[in-house]
Structures are given as C-alpha cells and as structure tokens.
Amino acid sequence: MASHADKRRAVLTGSLQPSRRMRICDVGASRLSTPPYQGLLDDGLAHVYGFEPNEAQFAKLVETPSEHETYFCEAVGLPGNRTLYIHPTAGFTSLYPLDERAVRAIGKQKWLSDKIEAVPLTPVTLDTLADLPPVDLLKMDLQGGELEVLRGGIAKLSSAIAVVSEVRFHRIYAGEPLFGDLDAELRAHGFKLHKFMFTKSVMMPHEHEDQVVRPKLTSQLLDGDAVYIRDEETAGLSDDQLMHLAFAADTVFDSPDLALHCIDHLIARGAAPADLPADYIARFRHHQRRDGAQQEG
C-alpha cells in the first residue's frame, strides 16, 4: 500500500513536467541507509551521480545498477596527495583522522580503533570531472570533507537549487570544518539555511552515569543534517529549477510548504495546473490539513 509520502509525491510529479531529470550528486554515497531521494529515483525523475572511495562500499552500490545511477569510486576533495582513513565502522571513514582528544572529551573513546586502514589517494574535484553534468541537488555525508567539495565544485553547483549536508557542531576529526565554516561557505555560494533535518546530541561524560537516564541527558550537540536552498527571489528561478526544488522539498527534505511556494509561482507562469495545490494538500496527513485538524478536534 502506498504511503502518504508516496501519494503526495505522485500528485506532484504527475502534474509537473520538467524538461529533464533532476541531477543529484551524492558525495559519500555508501548505502548505510536508504537515501532520501530514493522515491525520485524509483519514479525515474532523477539521476544520481554518486561518489564513494571505500572500495567495499562502492561494490555494494554497483551490485544492482540502474539506468538512473552513475557511481565513481573516487574521493571528492581538494587536489593533492591525501589519505583515506577507512574505519571498521563504515560511517566513520574520512579523509580526516579522528581527533582523539575531542572524541574523549565527549566520552566516545570507543570510536577510536587500532584497525583503521590508511589508504593513500588523490581526490578529484567536481569541477574537473567531465562525466559529471551541472548539479541540481548536492547531498554530502563524508565526515569532514564537505567544505572541500564546495570549494572544488563552484562551476558544477552554480545553478543548484539545494544542498543537503551533514554538519558538525563538536569536532571529532582533526582539522575538520565545523558548522559555522560550512554555513559561511554555502552563503558565499548563494545558499541560505532552510532547515535541519535532524540534530544529534551526546551526554557529557561524568562520574554519575549509573544514576541517570542517558537519553534524557544528551546536552552536547554533535552533528546533524542541514538543508540549504538557493538564496534568491523565487521569480529568478527557471521553470525547471522551480520544479526540481518542489520535488526535492517534497521528497528529499520534507518541506511541503516550500513545494507549495514553488507551485504557486509555476501556476502564475502557466507551468502548472491551477488545481494542483488542492490535489497536493488533499494527500497531506490529517494533522497537516485544516479540515483534518478540525475533524480530529
């Protein structure tokens, strides 16, 4: 049975017809979980260009390839001889080594390991890859290397409508940029902070952990996923950009109000049917609709 999200997306994508598929660039594309854009891939509305330097994780990506997926076994970063630190837990693999002092400061020394494999490599930049077209949506989860991706992708991201990136509030890798650094860079690229998809916090270590409920005492912000969108008047976006932003808002980062904002502008241009907002809202959950809220009240 189709979920609320599937039904909502079907109404939107059935009415909006961009001239081409959305181009999604996923840097750090290992399939540790289902990517948030999976629905758009399943519907044939997007093409993902994924980057994963860990050969074991890359092999999983290409086990069942589709015509809407292109993967590169490459690290994305600034040029030069670098090292990939492959952690036994794939989610900790990074171009940056773990910062032992910072990790111990939050009581997470279990993340340290003597089985980390150091592999030399030379990263690529997005702008130097001829096989990568201009990007509409950039997703990043590469444990500290996000700033390097942006600085090496100025041309490929020049018309992108959104960036979804992991951001760090407490450093766990030596020399990694923190949220403020990434925020400043994205703003310099013409993006604004739209929302946090989630944030994670940890409990500060103390001598009384056996007397407290850990999940209720996680006060130290650690990291999360932030969404940035193009910071310009909506009227300045093309029809394709508005449609792709509506798709991303609906499916990738769950901002149906932003999708409706895009739809309004498309209707004004004659690029979307006038009854689309009503059909779209009808697929919202009850608590998101005025008629549904009244029924529940």
JSON list of C-alpha atoms in Angstrom, two decimals, residues 3 8 20 79 111 246 291:
[
{"chain": "A", "resi": 3, "resn": "SER", "atom": "CA", "xyz": [2.35, 5.67, 1.94]},
{"chain": "A", "resi": 8, "resn": "ARG", "atom": "CA", "xyz": [1.80, 13.15, -2.13]},
{"chain": "A", "resi": 20, "resn": "ARG", "atom": "CA", "xyz": [14.90, 16.75, -17.93]},
{"chain": "A", "resi": 79, "resn": "PRO", "atom": "CA", "xyz": [43.78, 18.19, -5.17]},
{"chain": "A", "resi": 111, "resn": "TRP", "atom": "CA", "xyz": [35.01, 5.24, 18.33]},
{"chain": "A", "resi": 246, "resn": "ALA", "atom": "CA", "xyz": [9.46, 21.32, -5.44]},
{"chain": "A", "resi": 291, "resn": "ASP", "atom": "CA", "xyz": [-10.08, 20.09, 7.52]}
]
